[in-house]
Each structure stands twice: as structure tokens, then as C-alpha cells.
């Protein structure tokens, strides 16, 4: 999902043919859309899959038999999923910042010429490098140094994309867009908490369906001020569900 989101954030503004009023508009909207769509999918199904794997593989039973409380296990697991989602958000935000930067440069280059503003070529190259290069390096490190491929590739994607932001600092532009990306990413945190709660009680298919239903119902209405209360409510529900869960 991180790779798909990065490619969407890079390719959508690169191949646009409409100005939408300002040079950076398409680049900003592409990054926000990638974060909202791919982030929601990753948060929900990543949480469900992670929890159900721990329960059905017996890992949860082993941990609980060694004195770890059910509440602690549930909250720690939810924090782990949230951390993975946070890495995704930071990576896609960095990629989108590179493209917004490139769009601003392209807009300045097209001023007075009447030509359609295009993304600056080096920005496109940096955006693609943040998506493709980590896969290559992750595969090499996995093959020769036995690094875990998925973990390594995701961390490298964050590092490479973050380095790409530094080639040209435009703090007002970058801070404004980073704030918009964070605002777009926050609702999925509530969906993540809901998915953790359902996965603590129901099997994979049912938990996924219930979490998807929560997204469909709340997506048009969940405001930023409601994210924290909704997240706390779902976490509490998850603690109750996990405390009653039959773990063999």
C-alpha cells in the first residue's frame, strides 16, 4: 500500500493536463487522496490481519501465559499497528512534498510563457526514487545480509523520501501541505482502532467486514475533533472484547 500511495502521489500530478487554478493544486490533491485511500486500507486491514494472526497462530496465548495482561497485550499490539501506519503517513507525506515542490518550481518556470506548468523533472526523479530504490536496496540487503525485506524496504522508503524533501526548502509551502496531509491521515487512526477492536472478538472475515462498515458509515462525517473520542471508544471496546476472547 505504501508503494501504491507513493506512485499515485508521483504519477497523478506528473501526467495531469489541467491547471486547476494553480500549479501545485494537482500535486497537493494527489498526495492527500493517496493518504486517505491507501492509508485507510492499510490501517483497517493491517490491524485486522495482524491481530488475527497473533490470536490464531497461538502467539497471543504464549504471551498471556507468561504473565502479560490482556489489556497490555491489546494496547501494545494496537500501538504497533499505529506505528506502522505512522511510517506510511510520513513516507507518503515526504513523497508528496517532493512533488509539490516540483510543481511550484515548474509553475515558476512556466510563468510568462503561456505554457502548461509541468512538474520539474528532478522532482519526478526523486519521487520515483523514493518508491523504487527502497525495493531494490531491500532485496539486496535481504539476499546478502538477511535483512527482513518488508521492514527494510519500508524504512528505506521513509529515509529516501525524506532526503528528497531537503533539496529545496520552502517552509511556508511545505509546512502548509504537511498539515493538510496530517489532517487527511487522522481519521484512519479511528478506523484502525475500530479494526483492532473487532479483530479482538471476531474472525478475519467478520472483523474486516465490520471495520469496512465503520469506514463506510463514518467516512463522510468523521471530523477531526471526533477522531480522539472515537479512537478512545473503540480502544475501550477492544479491551473489553479481548478480555472476553477465548484464546486457546
CSV table of C-alpha atoms in Angstrom, one decimal:
chain,number,residue,atom,x,y,z
A,1,UNK,CA,0.0,0.0,0.0
A,2,UNK,CA,2.9,2.4,0.7
A,3,UNK,CA,4.3,1.7,-2.8
A,4,UNK,CA,0.8,2.3,-4.4
A,5,UNK,CA,0.4,5.5,-2.5
A,6,UNK,CA,3.8,6.8,-3.4
A,7,UNK,CA,3.3,6.0,-7.1
A,8,UNK,CA,-0.2,7.7,-7.0
A,9,UNK,CA,1.3,10.8,-5.4
A,10,UNK,CA,4.1,11.0,-8.1
A,11,UNK,CA,2.4,9.9,-11.3
A,12,UNK,CA,-1.0,11.6,-10.9
A,13,UNK,CA,0.4,15.2,-10.9
A,14,UNK,CA,3.1,14.2,-13.4
A,15,UNK,CA,0.6,13.3,-16.2
A,16,UNK,CA,-2.0,15.9,-15.5
A,17,UNK,CA,-3.3,18.2,-18.3
A,18,UNK,CA,-5.3,20.7,-16.3
A,19,UNK,CA,-4.1,23.6,-14.2
A,20,UNK,CA,-7.0,23.7,-11.7
A,21,UNK,CA,-6.2,27.3,-10.9
A,22,UNK,CA,-2.6,26.9,-9.6
A,23,UNK,CA,0.5,24.8,-10.3
A,24,UNK,CA,0.6,22.9,-7.0
A,25,UNK,CA,-3.1,22.1,-6.8
A,26,UNK,CA,-3.0,18.7,-8.5
A,27,UNK,CA,0.2,17.6,-6.6
A,28,UNK,CA,-1.4,18.5,-3.3
A,29,UNK,CA,-4.7,16.8,-4.1
A,30,UNK,CA,-2.9,13.6,-5.3
A,31,UNK,CA,-0.9,13.3,-2.1
A,32,UNK,CA,-4.0,13.9,0.1
A,33,UNK,CA,-6.0,11.3,-1.9
A,34,UNK,CA,-3.3,8.7,-1.7
A,35,UNK,CA,-3.0,9.2,2.1
A,36,UNK,CA,-6.8,8.9,2.6
A,37,UNK,CA,-7.5,6.0,0.3
A,38,UNK,CA,-4.4,3.8,0.7
A,39,UNK,CA,-3.9,4.8,4.4
A,40,UNK,CA,-7.5,3.7,5.3
A,41,UNK,CA,-7.0,0.3,3.5
A,42,UNK,CA,-3.6,-0.2,5.2
A,43,UNK,CA,-4.9,0.8,8.7
A,44,UNK,CA,-8.0,-1.3,8.6
A,45,UNK,CA,-6.9,-4.5,7.0
A,46,UNK,CA,-3.4,-4.3,8.5
A,47,UNK,CA,-4.9,-4.1,12.0
A,48,UNK,CA,-7.3,-7.0,11.4
A,49,UNK,CA,-4.7,-9.2,9.8
A,50,UNK,CA,-2.1,-8.5,12.5
A,51,UNK,CA,-4.5,-9.2,15.4
A,52,UNK,CA,-6.0,-12.3,13.9
A,53,UNK,CA,-2.5,-13.7,13.1
A,54,UNK,CA,-1.4,-13.3,16.7
A,55,UNK,CA,-4.6,-15.0,18.0
A,56,UNK,CA,-4.9,-17.8,15.5
A,57,UNK,CA,-1.2,-18.7,15.4
A,58,UNK,CA,-1.1,-19.1,19.2
A,59,UNK,CA,1.3,-16.2,19.8
A,60,UNK,CA,-1.2,-14.4,21.9
A,61,UNK,CA,-1.7,-17.5,24.1
A,62,UNK,CA,2.0,-17.8,24.6
A,63,UNK,CA,2.4,-14.2,25.6
A,64,UNK,CA,-0.5,-14.3,28.0
A,65,UNK,CA,0.8,-17.5,29.6
A,66,UNK,CA,4.0,-15.6,30.6
A,67,UNK,CA,2.2,-13.0,32.7
A,68,UNK,CA,1.4,-10.3,30.1
A,69,UNK,CA,-2.0,-8.9,30.9
A,70,UNK,CA,-4.7,-8.9,28.2
A,71,UNK,CA,-5.1,-5.2,28.3
A,72,UNK,CA,-1.4,-4.6,28.0
A,73,UNK,CA,-1.2,-7.1,25.1
A,74,UNK,CA,-4.1,-5.5,23.2
A,75,UNK,CA,-2.9,-1.9,23.6
A,76,UNK,CA,0.7,-2.8,22.8
A,77,UNK,CA,-0.5,-4.5,19.6
A,78,UNK,CA,-2.7,-1.6,18.7
A,79,UNK,CA,0.3,0.8,19.2
A,80,UNK,CA,2.4,-1.4,16.9
A,81,UNK,CA,-0.2,-1.2,14.1
A,82,UNK,CA,-0.4,2.6,14.7
A,83,UNK,CA,3.4,2.9,14.4
A,84,UNK,CA,3.3,1.1,11.1
A,85,UNK,CA,0.6,3.4,9.9
A,86,UNK,CA,2.6,6.4,11.1
A,87,UNK,CA,5.6,5.2,9.0
A,88,UNK,CA,3.3,5.0,6.0
A,89,UNK,CA,1.9,8.6,6.6
A,90,UNK,CA,5.4,10.1,7.0
A,91,UNK,CA,6.6,8.3,3.8
A,92,UNK,CA,3.8,9.4,1.6
A,93,UNK,CA,3.9,12.9,3.1
A,94,UNK,CA,7.6,13.2,2.2
A,95,UNK,CA,6.9,11.9,-1.3
A,96,UNK,CA,4.0,14.4,-1.8
A,97,UNK,CA,6.2,17.3,-0.5
A,98,UNK,CA,8.8,16.5,-3.2
A,99,UNK,CA,6.1,16.6,-5.9
A,100,UNK,CA,4.5,19.8,-4.5
A,101,UNK,CA,8.0,21.4,-4.5
A,102,UNK,CA,8.5,20.3,-8.1
A,103,UNK,CA,5.1,21.7,-9.1
A,104,UNK,CA,6.0,25.1,-7.6
A,105,UNK,CA,9.3,25.1,-9.5
A,106,UNK,CA,7.5,24.1,-12.7
A,107,UNK,CA,5.0,26.9,-12.2
A,108,UNK,CA,7.7,29.5,-11.8
A,109,UNK,CA,9.4,28.2,-14.9
A,110,UNK,CA,6.2,28.4,-16.9
A,111,UNK,CA,5.3,32.0,-15.8
A,112,UNK,CA,5.1,34.4,-18.7
A,113,UNK,CA,5.4,31.7,-21.4
A,114,UNK,CA,1.8,30.7,-21.6
A,115,UNK,CA,2.8,27.0,-21.4
A,116,UNK,CA,1.2,24.5,-19.1
A,117,UNK,CA,3.1,24.2,-15.9
A,118,UNK,CA,4.7,20.8,-15.5
A,119,UNK,CA,6.4,19.1,-12.6
A,120,UNK,CA,10.1,19.8,-12.5
A,121,UNK,CA,11.9,16.8,-13.9
A,122,UNK,CA,14.4,16.2,-11.0
A,123,UNK,CA,11.4,16.2,-8.6
A,124,UNK,CA,9.7,13.5,-10.6
A,125,UNK,CA,13.0,11.5,-10.5
A,126,UNK,CA,13.3,12.0,-6.7
A,127,UNK,CA,9.7,10.9,-6.2
A,128,UNK,CA,10.2,7.8,-8.2
A,129,UNK,CA,13.5,7.0,-6.5
A,130,UNK,CA,11.7,7.1,-3.1
A,131,UNK,CA,9.3,4.4,-4.4
A,132,UNK,CA,11.6,2.2,-6.5
A,133,UNK,CA,15.0,2.4,-4.9
A,134,UNK,CA,14.0,1.0,-1.5
A,135,UNK,CA,12.6,-2.1,-3.2
A,136,UNK,CA,16.0,-2.7,-4.9
A,137,UNK,CA,18.1,-2.0,-1.8
A,138,UNK,CA,15.7,-4.0,0.4
A,139,UNK,CA,16.0,-7.0,-2.0
A,140,UNK,CA,19.8,-6.8,-2.0
A,141,UNK,CA,20.0,-6.5,1.8
A,142,UNK,CA,17.6,-9.4,2.2
A,143,UNK,CA,19.7,-11.6,-0.2
A,144,UNK,CA,23.2,-10.8,1.1
A,145,UNK,CA,22.7,-9.6,4.7
A,146,UNK,CA,19.5,-11.5,5.6
A,147,UNK,CA,17.6,-8.3,6.5
A,148,UNK,CA,13.8,-8.6,6.6
A,149,UNK,CA,12.7,-7.4,3.2
A,150,UNK,CA,9.3,-5.7,4.0
A,151,UNK,CA,10.6,-3.9,7.1
A,152,UNK,CA,13.8,-2.8,5.4
A,153,UNK,CA,12.0,-1.6,2.3
A,154,UNK,CA,9.5,0.5,4.3
A,155,UNK,CA,12.2,2.1,6.4
A,156,UNK,CA,14.3,2.8,3.4
A,157,UNK,CA,11.3,4.3,1.6
A,158,UNK,CA,10.9,6.7,4.5
A,159,UNK,CA,14.6,7.6,4.6
A,160,UNK,CA,14.9,8.1,0.8
A,161,UNK,CA,11.7,10.1,0.5
A,162,UNK,CA,12.7,12.3,3.5
A,163,UNK,CA,16.0,13.1,1.9
A,164,UNK,CA,14.3,14.2,-1.2
A,165,UNK,CA,12.5,16.9,0.6
A,166,UNK,CA,15.7,18.6,1.6
A,167,UNK,CA,16.9,19.6,-1.9
A,168,UNK,CA,14.9,22.8,-1.8
A,169,UNK,CA,13.3,24.2,1.4
A,170,UNK,CA,10.2,26.3,1.1
A,171,UNK,CA,8.9,26.2,4.7
A,172,UNK,CA,5.6,28.0,4.2
A,173,UNK,CA,4.7,25.7,1.3
A,174,UNK,CA,5.9,22.6,2.9
A,175,UNK,CA,4.5,23.2,6.4
A,176,UNK,CA,1.1,24.1,4.9
A,177,UNK,CA,1.0,20.9,2.9
A,178,UNK,CA,2.3,18.7,5.7
A,179,UNK,CA,-0.5,20.0,7.9
A,180,UNK,CA,-3.1,19.1,5.2
A,181,UNK,CA,-1.6,15.6,4.9
A,182,UNK,CA,-1.8,15.1,8.6
A,183,UNK,CA,-5.4,16.2,8.7
A,184,UNK,CA,-6.2,13.7,5.9
A,185,UNK,CA,-4.4,10.9,7.8
A,186,UNK,CA,-6.0,11.3,11.2
A,187,UNK,CA,-9.5,9.8,10.5
A,188,UNK,CA,-7.9,6.5,9.5
A,189,UNK,CA,-6.5,6.2,13.1
A,190,UNK,CA,-10.0,5.9,14.4
A,191,UNK,CA,-10.7,3.2,11.8
A,192,UNK,CA,-7.6,1.5,12.9
A,193,UNK,CA,-8.8,1.4,16.5
A,194,UNK,CA,-12.1,0.0,15.3
A,195,UNK,CA,-10.4,-2.7,13.3
A,196,UNK,CA,-8.3,-3.7,16.3
A,197,UNK,CA,-11.5,-3.9,18.5
A,198,UNK,CA,-13.4,-6.1,16.0
A,199,UNK,CA,-10.3,-8.3,15.4
A,200,UNK,CA,-10.1,-9.0,19.1
A,201,UNK,CA,-13.5,-10.5,19.1
A,202,UNK,CA,-14.4,-11.8,15.6
A,203,UNK,CA,-12.7,-13.9,13.0
A,204,UNK,CA,-10.9,-12.4,10.0
A,205,UNK,CA,-13.7,-12.0,7.5
A,206,UNK,CA,-16.3,-10.8,10.0
A,207,UNK,CA,-13.8,-8.4,11.6
A,208,UNK,CA,-12.8,-7.0,8.2
A,209,UNK,CA,-16.5,-6.6,7.2
A,210,UNK,CA,-17.4,-4.7,10.4
A,211,UNK,CA,-14.4,-2.5,10.1
A,212,UNK,CA,-15.2,-1.7,6.5
A,213,UNK,CA,-18.8,-0.9,7.6
A,214,UNK,CA,-17.5,1.6,10.1
A,215,UNK,CA,-15.4,3.3,7.4
A,216,UNK,CA,-18.4,3.5,5.0
A,217,UNK,CA,-20.6,4.9,7.8
A,218,UNK,CA,-18.1,7.4,9.3
A,219,UNK,CA,-16.0,8.4,6.3
A,220,UNK,CA,-18.3,11.3,5.2
A,221,UNK,CA,-19.0,12.5,8.7
A,222,UNK,CA,-15.9,11.9,10.9
A,223,UNK,CA,-14.4,15.3,11.8
A,224,UNK,CA,-11.0,16.0,13.3
A,225,UNK,CA,-12.4,16.9,16.7
A,226,UNK,CA,-14.2,13.5,16.8
A,227,UNK,CA,-11.1,11.4,16.0
A,228,UNK,CA,-9.7,11.2,19.6
A,229,UNK,CA,-13.1,10.4,21.3
A,230,UNK,CA,-13.9,7.8,18.6
A,231,UNK,CA,-10.4,6.2,18.9
A,232,UNK,CA,-10.7,6.0,22.7
A,233,UNK,CA,-14.2,4.5,22.5
A,234,UNK,CA,-13.0,1.8,20.0
A,235,UNK,CA,-9.9,1.0,22.1
A,236,UNK,CA,-12.0,0.6,25.2
A,237,UNK,CA,-14.3,-1.7,23.3
A,238,UNK,CA,-11.3,-3.6,22.1
A,239,UNK,CA,-10.0,-4.1,25.6
A,240,UNK,CA,-13.5,-5.4,26.7
A,241,UNK,CA,-13.7,-7.8,23.6
A,242,UNK,CA,-10.1,-9.1,24.1
A,243,UNK,CA,-10.7,-9.7,27.8
A,244,UNK,CA,-13.7,-11.9,26.9
A,245,UNK,CA,-12.0,-13.6,23.9
A,246,UNK,CA,-11.4,-17.3,24.2
A,247,UNK,CA,-7.7,-17.8,23.4
A,248,UNK,CA,-6.5,-21.4,23.3
